[in-house]
């Protein structure tokens, strides 16, 4: 069984949001297009309390129950079976979707008999990378869909470097889903 995990595709990470990923919106259409090719589609969300140590490192973003934490309207979010909420504690960065606190992602994937995990979403060099590396360590056959992810690129090649590091750790990088 294969699953698509959409990481943190939330309004605050899109152009106009609190912590925008430049061109983050270009991944919405490709994600909508590929969703039907998976046995299961799930998502993670950054879901921070208003006060968190996390905001010493980052501008405030994705505060739980606020519009900035929502999926963009353009995303076919009704196809998402379950959303895993992370970064929910005051000292919790929650970069990896496996750090979700509302449910245990690892157990959930095991229960659904998922062997192949495909990862899309934002941002490539932060939460996508943390999630993919943890999935790989936990033994899932892990693929990152580079055309369905986007990077912050604080330094110009951060995204490229992250993709290269993931590849070297045994994660497959593809630019279309098949
Ligand atoms: Zn965050």
mmCIF file of C-alpha atoms and ligand atoms in Angstrom:
data_model
loop_
_atom_site.group_PDB
_atom_site.id
_atom_site.type_symbol
_atom_site.label_atom_id
_atom_site.label_comp_id
_atom_site.label_asym_id
_atom_site.label_seq_id
_atom_site.Cartn_x
_atom_site.Cartn_y
_atom_site.Cartn_z
ATOM 1 C CA UNK A 1 0.000 0.000 0.000
ATOM 2 C CA UNK A 2 1.240 3.472 -0.749
ATOM 3 C CA UNK A 3 0.404 6.743 0.932
ATOM 4 C CA UNK A 4 0.897 10.397 0.105
ATOM 5 C CA UNK A 5 1.798 12.560 3.085
ATOM 6 C CA UNK A 6 1.303 16.289 2.475
ATOM 7 C CA UNK A 7 3.490 18.195 4.922
ATOM 8 C CA UNK A 8 2.385 21.606 6.231
ATOM 9 C CA UNK A 9 0.616 22.930 3.160
ATOM 10 C CA UNK A 10 -0.913 25.757 5.197
ATOM 11 C CA UNK A 11 -1.812 29.342 4.420
ATOM 12 C CA UNK A 12 0.923 30.838 6.622
ATOM 13 C CA UNK A 13 3.556 29.046 4.539
ATOM 14 C CA UNK A 14 2.191 30.370 1.246
ATOM 15 C CA UNK A 15 2.915 33.759 -0.365
ATOM 16 C CA UNK A 16 1.097 36.389 1.704
ATOM 17 C CA UNK A 17 1.305 34.260 4.868
ATOM 18 C CA UNK A 18 3.276 34.798 8.073
ATOM 19 C CA UNK A 19 6.273 32.636 7.078
ATOM 20 C CA UNK A 20 5.941 32.339 3.321
ATOM 21 C CA UNK A 21 7.777 29.821 1.193
ATOM 22 C CA UNK A 22 8.441 31.637 -2.094
ATOM 23 C CA UNK A 23 6.485 29.821 -4.827
ATOM 24 C CA UNK A 24 4.890 27.577 -2.216
ATOM 25 C CA UNK A 25 1.612 27.924 -4.094
ATOM 26 C CA UNK A 26 3.012 26.281 -7.243
ATOM 27 C CA UNK A 27 2.810 22.857 -5.595
ATOM 28 C CA UNK A 28 -0.949 22.884 -4.960
ATOM 29 C CA UNK A 29 -1.995 21.896 -8.501
ATOM 30 C CA UNK A 30 0.497 19.014 -8.833
ATOM 31 C CA UNK A 31 -0.612 17.674 -5.462
ATOM 32 C CA UNK A 32 -4.296 17.810 -6.426
ATOM 33 C CA UNK A 33 -3.415 15.974 -9.616
ATOM 34 C CA UNK A 34 -1.649 13.026 -8.001
ATOM 35 C CA UNK A 35 -3.830 12.442 -4.930
ATOM 36 C CA UNK A 36 -5.999 9.812 -6.631
ATOM 37 C CA UNK A 37 -2.983 7.640 -7.392
ATOM 38 C CA UNK A 38 -2.508 6.694 -3.732
ATOM 39 C CA UNK A 39 -4.264 4.227 -1.474
ATOM 40 C CA UNK A 40 -4.249 6.832 1.274
ATOM 41 C CA UNK A 41 -3.727 10.599 1.472
ATOM 42 C CA UNK A 42 -2.851 12.173 4.812
ATOM 43 C CA UNK A 43 -1.400 15.496 5.916
ATOM 44 C CA UNK A 44 0.521 17.130 8.700
ATOM 45 C CA UNK A 45 -0.026 20.623 10.076
ATOM 46 C CA UNK A 46 2.084 22.924 12.136
ATOM 47 C CA UNK A 47 -0.250 23.634 15.048
ATOM 48 C CA UNK A 48 1.480 25.946 17.475
ATOM 49 C CA UNK A 49 0.247 27.507 20.715
ATOM 50 C CA UNK A 50 0.307 31.351 20.678
ATOM 51 C CA UNK A 51 3.424 31.312 22.842
ATOM 52 C CA UNK A 52 6.174 28.869 21.975
ATOM 53 C CA UNK A 53 9.944 28.688 22.168
ATOM 54 C CA UNK A 54 9.701 27.856 18.456
ATOM 55 C CA UNK A 55 9.045 31.566 17.801
ATOM 56 C CA UNK A 56 12.488 32.503 19.076
ATOM 57 C CA UNK A 57 13.725 30.891 15.845
ATOM 58 C CA UNK A 58 10.909 31.718 13.451
ATOM 59 C CA UNK A 59 8.307 34.466 12.951
ATOM 60 C CA UNK A 60 4.978 33.506 14.533
ATOM 61 C CA UNK A 61 3.062 31.187 12.209
ATOM 62 C CA UNK A 62 0.366 28.504 12.117
ATOM 63 C CA UNK A 63 -1.198 29.259 15.479
ATOM 64 C CA UNK A 64 -3.730 26.531 16.260
ATOM 65 C CA UNK A 65 -7.355 27.304 15.305
ATOM 66 C CA UNK A 66 -6.399 30.403 13.287
ATOM 67 C CA UNK A 67 -6.859 31.041 9.539
ATOM 68 C CA UNK A 68 -3.090 30.908 8.937
ATOM 69 C CA UNK A 69 -3.076 27.254 10.012
ATOM 70 C CA UNK A 70 -5.741 26.248 7.494
ATOM 71 C CA UNK A 71 -5.216 24.432 4.216
ATOM 72 C CA UNK A 72 -5.496 26.738 1.191
ATOM 73 C CA UNK A 73 -8.942 26.628 -0.448
ATOM 74 C CA UNK A 74 -7.357 25.507 -3.741
ATOM 75 C CA UNK A 75 -6.200 22.219 -2.183
ATOM 76 C CA UNK A 76 -8.592 19.251 -2.505
ATOM 77 C CA UNK A 77 -8.438 18.790 1.236
ATOM 78 C CA UNK A 78 -11.571 16.635 1.391
ATOM 79 C CA UNK A 79 -9.394 13.820 0.025
ATOM 80 C CA UNK A 80 -7.184 13.979 3.123
ATOM 81 C CA UNK A 81 -8.174 11.110 5.421
ATOM 82 C CA UNK A 82 -6.395 12.299 8.538
ATOM 83 C CA UNK A 83 -4.328 15.293 9.639
ATOM 84 C CA UNK A 84 -1.461 14.972 12.115
ATOM 85 C CA UNK A 85 -0.854 18.044 14.308
ATOM 86 C CA UNK A 86 2.678 18.867 15.390
ATOM 87 C CA UNK A 87 4.572 21.566 17.246
ATOM 88 C CA UNK A 88 1.677 21.694 19.659
ATOM 89 C CA UNK A 89 3.688 22.220 22.865
ATOM 90 C CA UNK A 90 5.340 25.372 24.149
ATOM 91 C CA UNK A 91 8.823 23.862 23.729
ATOM 92 C CA UNK A 92 8.031 21.716 20.746
ATOM 93 C CA UNK A 93 9.425 22.559 17.279
ATOM 94 C CA UNK A 94 7.628 19.664 15.655
ATOM 95 C CA UNK A 95 9.563 19.654 12.412
ATOM 96 C CA UNK A 96 8.795 16.008 11.668
ATOM 97 C CA UNK A 97 5.257 14.789 11.062
ATOM 98 C CA UNK A 98 6.199 11.833 13.280
ATOM 99 C CA UNK A 99 6.238 14.319 16.197
ATOM 100 C CA UNK A 100 2.469 14.796 15.898
ATOM 101 C CA UNK A 101 0.700 14.753 19.251
ATOM 102 C CA UNK A 102 -2.940 14.206 18.264
ATOM 103 C CA UNK A 103 -2.176 10.747 16.884
ATOM 104 C CA UNK A 104 0.794 8.453 16.370
ATOM 105 C CA UNK A 105 1.737 8.650 12.690
ATOM 106 C CA UNK A 106 4.034 5.620 12.794
ATOM 107 C CA UNK A 107 1.376 3.341 14.302
ATOM 108 C CA UNK A 108 -1.243 4.738 11.947
ATOM 109 C CA UNK A 109 0.852 3.937 8.861
ATOM 110 C CA UNK A 110 1.580 0.439 10.176
ATOM 111 C CA UNK A 111 -2.103 -0.169 10.840
ATOM 112 C CA UNK A 112 -2.940 0.935 7.296
ATOM 113 C CA UNK A 113 -0.202 -1.421 5.990
ATOM 114 C CA UNK A 114 1.646 1.396 4.261
ATOM 115 C CA UNK A 115 5.066 0.367 2.947
ATOM 116 C CA UNK A 116 5.617 3.130 0.405
ATOM 117 C CA UNK A 117 5.478 6.674 1.711
ATOM 118 C CA UNK A 118 5.518 9.574 -0.748
ATOM 119 C CA UNK A 119 6.107 13.008 0.715
ATOM 120 C CA UNK A 120 5.087 16.403 -0.656
ATOM 121 C CA UNK A 121 4.568 19.813 0.924
ATOM 122 C CA UNK A 122 6.496 22.594 2.661
ATOM 123 C CA UNK A 123 9.224 23.438 3.241
ATOM 124 C CA UNK A 124 11.684 21.113 1.529
ATOM 125 C CA UNK A 125 14.704 21.819 3.724
ATOM 126 C CA UNK A 126 12.828 21.933 7.036
ATOM 127 C CA UNK A 127 9.735 19.844 7.738
ATOM 128 C CA UNK A 128 9.730 17.801 4.516
ATOM 129 C CA UNK A 129 13.348 16.806 5.145
ATOM 130 C CA UNK A 130 12.819 15.978 8.841
ATOM 131 C CA UNK A 131 9.749 13.924 8.016
ATOM 132 C CA UNK A 132 11.349 12.064 5.096
ATOM 133 C CA UNK A 133 14.489 11.228 7.071
ATOM 134 C CA UNK A 134 12.489 9.903 9.978
ATOM 135 C CA UNK A 135 10.275 7.838 7.659
ATOM 136 C CA UNK A 136 13.396 6.399 6.074
ATOM 137 C CA UNK A 137 14.898 5.567 9.484
ATOM 138 C CA UNK A 138 11.680 3.868 10.496
ATOM 139 C CA UNK A 139 11.934 1.591 7.478
ATOM 140 C CA UNK A 140 9.346 3.014 5.092
ATOM 141 C CA UNK A 141 10.244 3.019 1.418
ATOM 142 C CA UNK A 142 10.415 6.799 1.234
ATOM 143 C CA UNK A 143 10.112 9.063 -1.794
ATOM 144 C CA UNK A 144 10.088 12.857 -1.918
ATOM 145 C CA UNK A 145 8.283 14.346 -4.908
ATOM 146 C CA UNK A 146 10.451 17.341 -5.692
ATOM 147 C CA UNK A 147 7.923 19.046 -7.959
ATOM 148 C CA UNK A 148 5.374 18.864 -5.132
ATOM 149 C CA UNK A 149 7.673 20.494 -2.574
ATOM 150 C CA UNK A 150 9.155 23.989 -2.327
ATOM 151 C CA UNK A 151 11.981 25.438 -0.291
ATOM 152 C CA UNK A 152 12.454 28.631 1.701
ATOM 153 C CA UNK A 153 15.990 29.016 0.295
ATOM 154 C CA UNK A 154 17.235 31.496 2.891
ATOM 155 C CA UNK A 155 20.537 30.709 1.249
ATOM 156 C CA UNK A 156 20.054 30.243 -2.492
ATOM 157 C CA UNK A 157 20.732 26.502 -2.685
ATOM 158 C CA UNK A 158 19.247 25.300 0.610
ATOM 159 C CA UNK A 159 16.558 23.300 -1.153
ATOM 160 C CA UNK A 160 18.985 21.674 -3.599
ATOM 161 C CA UNK A 161 21.321 20.742 -0.762
ATOM 162 C CA UNK A 162 18.475 19.257 1.256
ATOM 163 C CA UNK A 163 17.347 17.121 -1.690
ATOM 164 C CA UNK A 164 20.914 15.920 -2.170
ATOM 165 C CA UNK A 165 21.293 15.012 1.511
ATOM 166 C CA UNK A 166 18.011 13.126 1.485
ATOM 167 C CA UNK A 167 19.075 11.249 -1.649
ATOM 168 C CA UNK A 168 22.354 10.293 0.002
ATOM 169 C CA UNK A 169 20.532 8.935 3.029
ATOM 170 C CA UNK A 170 18.597 6.541 0.797
ATOM 171 C CA UNK A 171 15.438 8.538 0.103
ATOM 172 C CA UNK A 172 14.186 8.422 -3.457
ATOM 173 C CA UNK A 173 13.736 11.825 -5.120
ATOM 174 C CA UNK A 174 11.400 11.965 -8.098
ATOM 175 C CA UNK A 175 9.958 14.846 -10.049
ATOM 176 C CA UNK A 176 6.715 13.217 -11.005
ATOM 177 C CA UNK A 177 4.910 10.683 -8.978
ATOM 178 C CA UNK A 178 5.322 7.580 -11.178
HETATM 179 ZN ZN1 LIG B 1 6.472 25.867 12.982
#
